[in-house]
Coordinates of C-alpha atoms in Angstrom, one line a residue:
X1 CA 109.2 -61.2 -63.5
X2 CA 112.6 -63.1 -63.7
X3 CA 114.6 -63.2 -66.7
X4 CA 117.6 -65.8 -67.9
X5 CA 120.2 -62.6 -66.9
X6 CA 118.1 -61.6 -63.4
X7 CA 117.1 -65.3 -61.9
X8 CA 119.1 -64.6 -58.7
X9 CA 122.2 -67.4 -57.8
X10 CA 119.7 -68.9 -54.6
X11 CA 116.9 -69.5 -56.9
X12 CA 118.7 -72.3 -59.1
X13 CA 122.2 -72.9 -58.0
X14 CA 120.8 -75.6 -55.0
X15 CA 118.7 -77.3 -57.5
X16 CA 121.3 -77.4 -59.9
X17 CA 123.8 -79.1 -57.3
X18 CA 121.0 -81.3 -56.4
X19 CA 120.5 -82.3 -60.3
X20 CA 124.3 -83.5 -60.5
X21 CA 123.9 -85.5 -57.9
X22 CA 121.0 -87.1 -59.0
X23 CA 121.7 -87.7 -62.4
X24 CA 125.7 -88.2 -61.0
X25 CA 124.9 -91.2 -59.2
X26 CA 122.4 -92.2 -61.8
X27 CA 125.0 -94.1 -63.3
X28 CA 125.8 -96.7 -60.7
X29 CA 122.3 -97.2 -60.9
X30 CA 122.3 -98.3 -65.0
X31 CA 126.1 -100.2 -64.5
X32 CA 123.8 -102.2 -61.9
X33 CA 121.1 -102.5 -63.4
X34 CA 121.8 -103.7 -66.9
X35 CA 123.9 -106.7 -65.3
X36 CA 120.7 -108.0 -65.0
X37 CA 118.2 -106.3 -67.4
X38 CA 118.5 -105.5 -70.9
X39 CA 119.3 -101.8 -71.6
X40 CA 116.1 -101.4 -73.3
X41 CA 113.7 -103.2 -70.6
X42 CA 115.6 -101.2 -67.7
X43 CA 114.7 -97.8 -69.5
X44 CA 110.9 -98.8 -70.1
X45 CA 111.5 -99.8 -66.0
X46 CA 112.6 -96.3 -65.2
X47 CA 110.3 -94.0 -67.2
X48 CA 107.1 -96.4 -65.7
X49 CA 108.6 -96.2 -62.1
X50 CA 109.2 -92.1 -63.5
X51 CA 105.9 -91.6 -64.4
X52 CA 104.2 -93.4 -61.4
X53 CA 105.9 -90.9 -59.6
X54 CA 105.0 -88.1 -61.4
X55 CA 100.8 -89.1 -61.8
X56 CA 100.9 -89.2 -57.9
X57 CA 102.4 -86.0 -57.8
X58 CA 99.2 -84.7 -60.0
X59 CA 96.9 -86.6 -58.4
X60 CA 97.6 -84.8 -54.9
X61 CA 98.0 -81.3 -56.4
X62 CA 94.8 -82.0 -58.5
X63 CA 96.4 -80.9 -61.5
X64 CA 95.7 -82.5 -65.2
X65 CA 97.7 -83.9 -68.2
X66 CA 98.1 -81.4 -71.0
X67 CA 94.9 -81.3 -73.1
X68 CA 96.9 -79.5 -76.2
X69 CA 97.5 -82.3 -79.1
X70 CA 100.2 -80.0 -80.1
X71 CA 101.8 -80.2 -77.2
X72 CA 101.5 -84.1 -76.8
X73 CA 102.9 -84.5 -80.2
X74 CA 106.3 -82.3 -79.0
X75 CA 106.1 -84.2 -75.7
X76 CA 106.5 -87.6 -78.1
X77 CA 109.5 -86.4 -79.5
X78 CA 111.1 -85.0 -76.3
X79 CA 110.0 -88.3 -74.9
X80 CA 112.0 -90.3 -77.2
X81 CA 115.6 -88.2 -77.9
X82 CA 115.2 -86.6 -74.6
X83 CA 114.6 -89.8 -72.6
X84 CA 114.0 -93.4 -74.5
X85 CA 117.1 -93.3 -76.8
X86 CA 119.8 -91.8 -74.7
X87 CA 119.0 -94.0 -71.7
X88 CA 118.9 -97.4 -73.7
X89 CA 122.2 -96.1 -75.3
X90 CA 123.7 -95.5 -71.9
X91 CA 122.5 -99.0 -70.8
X92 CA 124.3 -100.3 -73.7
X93 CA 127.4 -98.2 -73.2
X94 CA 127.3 -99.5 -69.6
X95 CA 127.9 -102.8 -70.6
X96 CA 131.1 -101.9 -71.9
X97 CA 133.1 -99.2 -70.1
X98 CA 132.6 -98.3 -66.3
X99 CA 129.9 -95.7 -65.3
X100 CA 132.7 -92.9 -64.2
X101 CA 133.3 -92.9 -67.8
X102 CA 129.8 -93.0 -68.9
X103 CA 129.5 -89.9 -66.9
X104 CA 132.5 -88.3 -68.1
X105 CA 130.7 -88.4 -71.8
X106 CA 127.7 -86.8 -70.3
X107 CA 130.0 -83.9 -69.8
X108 CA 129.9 -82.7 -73.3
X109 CA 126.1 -82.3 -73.4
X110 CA 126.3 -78.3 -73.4
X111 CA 128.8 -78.5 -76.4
X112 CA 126.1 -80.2 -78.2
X113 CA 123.3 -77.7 -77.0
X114 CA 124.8 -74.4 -78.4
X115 CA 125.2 -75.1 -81.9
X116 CA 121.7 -76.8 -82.1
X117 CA 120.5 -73.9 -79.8
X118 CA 122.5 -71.1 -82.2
X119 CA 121.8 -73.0 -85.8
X120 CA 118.0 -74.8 -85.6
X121 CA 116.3 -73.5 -82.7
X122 CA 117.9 -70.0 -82.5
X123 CA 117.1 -69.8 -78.8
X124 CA 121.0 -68.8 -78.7
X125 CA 123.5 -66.6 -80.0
X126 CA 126.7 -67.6 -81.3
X127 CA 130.3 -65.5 -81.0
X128 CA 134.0 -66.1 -80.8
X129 CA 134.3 -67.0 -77.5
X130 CA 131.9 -69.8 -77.8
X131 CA 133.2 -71.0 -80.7
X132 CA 136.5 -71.1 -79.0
X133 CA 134.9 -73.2 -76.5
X134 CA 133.9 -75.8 -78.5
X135 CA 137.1 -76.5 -80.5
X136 CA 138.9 -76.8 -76.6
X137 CA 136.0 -79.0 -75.7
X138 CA 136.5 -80.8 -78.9
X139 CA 140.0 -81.5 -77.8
X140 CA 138.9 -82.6 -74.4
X141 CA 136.6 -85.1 -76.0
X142 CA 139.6 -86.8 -77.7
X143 CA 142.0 -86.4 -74.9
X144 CA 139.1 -88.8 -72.6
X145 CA 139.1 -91.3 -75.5
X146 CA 142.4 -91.6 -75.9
X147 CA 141.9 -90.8 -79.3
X148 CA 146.1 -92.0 -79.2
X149 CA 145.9 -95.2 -78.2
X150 CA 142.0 -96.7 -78.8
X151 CA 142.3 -99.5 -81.2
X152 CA 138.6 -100.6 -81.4
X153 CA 136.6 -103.1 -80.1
X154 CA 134.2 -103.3 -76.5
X155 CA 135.3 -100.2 -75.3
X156 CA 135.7 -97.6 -78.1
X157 CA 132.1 -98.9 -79.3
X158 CA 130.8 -98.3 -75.5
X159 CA 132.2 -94.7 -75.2
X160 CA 130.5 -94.3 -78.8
X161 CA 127.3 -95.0 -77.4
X162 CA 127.9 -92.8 -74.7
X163 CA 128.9 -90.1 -76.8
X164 CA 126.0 -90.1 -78.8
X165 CA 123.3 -90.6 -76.1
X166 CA 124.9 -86.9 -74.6
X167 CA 123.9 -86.0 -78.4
X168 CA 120.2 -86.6 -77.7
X169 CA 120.4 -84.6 -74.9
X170 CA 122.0 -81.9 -76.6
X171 CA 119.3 -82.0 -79.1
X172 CA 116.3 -82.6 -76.4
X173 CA 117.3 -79.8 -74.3
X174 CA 117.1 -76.6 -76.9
X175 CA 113.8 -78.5 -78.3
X176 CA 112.1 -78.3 -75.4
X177 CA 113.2 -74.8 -74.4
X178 CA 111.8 -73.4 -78.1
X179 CA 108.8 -75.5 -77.3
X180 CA 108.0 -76.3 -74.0
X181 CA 109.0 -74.6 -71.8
X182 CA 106.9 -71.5 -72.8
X183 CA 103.7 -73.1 -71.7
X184 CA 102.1 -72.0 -68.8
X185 CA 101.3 -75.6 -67.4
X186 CA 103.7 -77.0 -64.6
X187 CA 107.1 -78.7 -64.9
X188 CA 105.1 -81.5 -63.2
X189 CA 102.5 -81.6 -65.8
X190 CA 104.6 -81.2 -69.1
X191 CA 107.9 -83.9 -67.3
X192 CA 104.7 -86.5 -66.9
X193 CA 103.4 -86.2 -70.3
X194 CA 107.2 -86.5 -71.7
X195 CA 107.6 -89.7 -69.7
X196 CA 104.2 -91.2 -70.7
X197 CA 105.7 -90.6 -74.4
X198 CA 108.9 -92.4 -73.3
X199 CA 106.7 -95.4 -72.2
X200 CA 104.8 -96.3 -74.6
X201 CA 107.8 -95.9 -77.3
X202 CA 109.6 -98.2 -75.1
X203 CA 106.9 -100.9 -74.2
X204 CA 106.2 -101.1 -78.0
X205 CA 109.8 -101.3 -78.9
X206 CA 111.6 -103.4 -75.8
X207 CA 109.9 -106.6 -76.9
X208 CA 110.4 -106.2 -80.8
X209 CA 114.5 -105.5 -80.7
X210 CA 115.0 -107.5 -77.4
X211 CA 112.9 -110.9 -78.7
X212 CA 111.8 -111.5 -75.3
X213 CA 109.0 -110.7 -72.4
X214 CA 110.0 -108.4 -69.4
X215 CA 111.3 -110.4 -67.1
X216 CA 109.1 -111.1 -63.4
X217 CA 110.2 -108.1 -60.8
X218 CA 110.5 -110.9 -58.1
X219 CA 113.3 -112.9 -60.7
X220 CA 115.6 -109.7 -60.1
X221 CA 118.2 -109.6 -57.3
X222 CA 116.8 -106.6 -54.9
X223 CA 119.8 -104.2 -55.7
X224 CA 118.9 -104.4 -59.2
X225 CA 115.4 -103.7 -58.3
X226 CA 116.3 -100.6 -56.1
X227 CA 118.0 -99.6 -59.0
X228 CA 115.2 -99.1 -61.4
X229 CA 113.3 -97.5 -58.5
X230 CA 115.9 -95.3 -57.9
X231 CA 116.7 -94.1 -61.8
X232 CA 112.6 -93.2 -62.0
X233 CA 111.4 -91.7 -58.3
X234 CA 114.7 -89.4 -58.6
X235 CA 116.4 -89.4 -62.3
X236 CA 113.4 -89.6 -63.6
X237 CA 110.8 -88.1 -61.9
X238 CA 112.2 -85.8 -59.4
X239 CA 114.8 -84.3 -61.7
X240 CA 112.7 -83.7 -64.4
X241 CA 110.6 -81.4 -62.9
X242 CA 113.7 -79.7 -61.0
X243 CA 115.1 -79.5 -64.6
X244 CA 112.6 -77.9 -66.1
X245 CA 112.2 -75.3 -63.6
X246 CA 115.9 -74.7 -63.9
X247 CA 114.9 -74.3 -68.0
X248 CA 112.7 -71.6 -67.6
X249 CA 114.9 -69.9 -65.0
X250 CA 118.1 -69.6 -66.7
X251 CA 117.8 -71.2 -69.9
X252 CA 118.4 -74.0 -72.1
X253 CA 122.4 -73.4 -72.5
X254 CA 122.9 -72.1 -68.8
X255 CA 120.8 -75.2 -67.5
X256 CA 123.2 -77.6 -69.6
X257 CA 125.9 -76.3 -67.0
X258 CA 124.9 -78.9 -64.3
X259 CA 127.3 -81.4 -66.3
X260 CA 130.0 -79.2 -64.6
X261 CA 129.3 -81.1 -61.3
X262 CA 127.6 -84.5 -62.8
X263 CA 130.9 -85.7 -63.3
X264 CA 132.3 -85.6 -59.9
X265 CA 129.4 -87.4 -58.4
X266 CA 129.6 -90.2 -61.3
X267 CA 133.5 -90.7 -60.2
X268 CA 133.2 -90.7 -56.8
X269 CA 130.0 -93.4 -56.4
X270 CA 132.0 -95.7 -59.7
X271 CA 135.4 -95.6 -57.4
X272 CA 133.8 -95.8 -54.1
X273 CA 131.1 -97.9 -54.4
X274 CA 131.2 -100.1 -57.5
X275 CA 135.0 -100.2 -57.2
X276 CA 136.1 -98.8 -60.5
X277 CA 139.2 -97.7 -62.0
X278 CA 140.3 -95.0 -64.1
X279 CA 143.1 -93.7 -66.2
X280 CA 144.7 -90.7 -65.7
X281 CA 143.5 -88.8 -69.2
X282 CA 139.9 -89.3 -69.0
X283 CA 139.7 -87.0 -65.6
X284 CA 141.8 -84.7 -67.3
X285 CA 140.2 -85.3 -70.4
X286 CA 136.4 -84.4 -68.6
X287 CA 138.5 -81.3 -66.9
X288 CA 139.5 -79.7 -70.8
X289 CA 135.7 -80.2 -71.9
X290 CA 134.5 -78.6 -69.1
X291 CA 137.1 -75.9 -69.4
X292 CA 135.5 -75.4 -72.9
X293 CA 132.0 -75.5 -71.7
X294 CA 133.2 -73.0 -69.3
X295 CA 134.6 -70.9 -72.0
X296 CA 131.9 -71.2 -74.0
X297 CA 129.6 -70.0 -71.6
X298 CA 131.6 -67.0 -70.5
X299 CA 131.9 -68.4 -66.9
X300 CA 135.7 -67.2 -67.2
X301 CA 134.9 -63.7 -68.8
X302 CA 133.9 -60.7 -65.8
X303 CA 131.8 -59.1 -68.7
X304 CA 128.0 -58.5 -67.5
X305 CA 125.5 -59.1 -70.3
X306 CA 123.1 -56.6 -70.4
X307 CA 119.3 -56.6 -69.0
X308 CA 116.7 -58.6 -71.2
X309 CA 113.1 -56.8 -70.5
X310 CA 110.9 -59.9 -69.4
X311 CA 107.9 -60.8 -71.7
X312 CA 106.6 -63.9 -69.6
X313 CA 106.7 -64.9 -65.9
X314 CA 108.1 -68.8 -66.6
X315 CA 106.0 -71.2 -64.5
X316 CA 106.7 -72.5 -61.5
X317 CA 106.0 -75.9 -60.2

């Protein structure tokens, strides 16, 4: 039996590091992509190359699709502010600022979770300490927008986007804590039928708001093609099911923390590899959010919390 307070450091720590750099690096991917794809059309490409992914996983392990309606109908919304909206709005944010940045605004996802967590799902508990964390973090979210100096236009409506696509996910992640991942079905299982949801949202909606077909896979330079690839097989599929086994390990909030280390991967591929610059208060910006995250969490305080008696083995996948 392993609880939230006894799942030892060696049991989600690795897949946490290898989350951040996944989802890190899963920006270059969208700042490439969308110089070629609409942000809508390359997020109905990643959840089908996700979901591919995912179905061949099942098919070799033999292991079905939820049979539940109940549980389809919270995949569908999980599907669609966990995965369809956030990753259009990142592709649109994309388009605007540089995807160091877009990862910086991932950063404040655990803000987000804890007072959805504390207030609607109650799958937290609220206390001084975090709410001292989220007024720092508040102050960290103005210091990377230059709340001083922004005057509007392309890029204050980019980091907007941004902003509010880490909102989804601070809304997703609780939601599918209260009522997911309590199942006993697999992360593979329950990441497949959230991506399936995602799919058909986006294949439905693509064509309406963009006007146009898909375009041909063959029209699309190879990098932008690799791209898509990549954002399903590994941001999509791969990390969804090491998500959600970090989820029922450690917990909705604790799970959030993996935007301590998303950051640094999102920097380091935008400057090294796509080239991109950055001022010296967004960094320090992302560093004060995290320091608030931190807070918080009570990753600066030595203060042990006490045993929770286990009432459910979570799955594993």
């Amino acid at each position: 039996m392993t609880t939230p307070d006894k799942a030892p450091v060696r049991a989600w720590l690795p897949i946490m590091v290898a989350l951040a750099a996944i989802w890190g690096c899963s920006f270059l991917f969208i700042s490439v992509g969308v110089r070629e794809l609409p942000p809508l059309y390359l997020a109905l490409g990643r959840v089908i190359a996700g979901s591919a992914v995912l179905l061949a996983i099942l098919a070799v392990k033999r292991e079905p699709l939820p049979r539940d309606p109940r549980l389809w109908g919270h995949s569908f919304v999980v599907g669609a502010i966990g995965s369809a909206i956030p990753w259009t709005l990142f592709g649109y944010g994309e388009q605007r600022i540089p995807s160091l940045l877009a990862g910086i605004w991932n950063g404040i996802t655990p803000l987000i979770v804890l007072p959805i967590a504390v207030l609607i799902f109650r799958t937290e508990t609220f206390s001084l300490q975090r709410g001292l964390g989220l007024l720092i973090g508040f102050a960290g979210m103005l210091v990377v927008l230059g709340a001083w100096r922004v005057q509007g236009g392309a890029d204050l409506l980019g980091q907007g986007l941004c902003m509010l696509a880490a909102g989804f996910y601070g809304l997703a992640i609780p939601y599918q804590k209260r009522f997911l991942a309590g199942t006993t079905l697999s992360g593979t299982a329950l990441s497949a039928s959230l991506l399936l949801c995602a799919t058909v949202q986006l294949a439905i909606v693509a064509p309406l708001v963009t006007g146009q077909a898909p375009p041909a896979p063959w029209s699309l330079s190879p990098e932008v093609v690799l791209s898509v690839v990549a954002l399903g097989a590994l941001g999509s599929g791969l990390a969804f099911v090491l998500s959600m086994r970090n989820i029922r390990l450690i917990g909705a909030s604790r799970s959030s923390m993996v935007t301590y280390l998303m950051p640094i991967f999102s920097i380091a591929v935008g400057v090294i590899v796509l080239h991109e610059h950055i001022t010296w208060y967004q960094p320090v910006g992302g560093l004060v959010v995290l320091l608030g995250v931190a807070v918080s969490q009570g990753v600066l305080t030595s203060r042990r919390r006490k045993p929770v008696v286990a009432t459910q083995a979570p799955a594993t996948t």
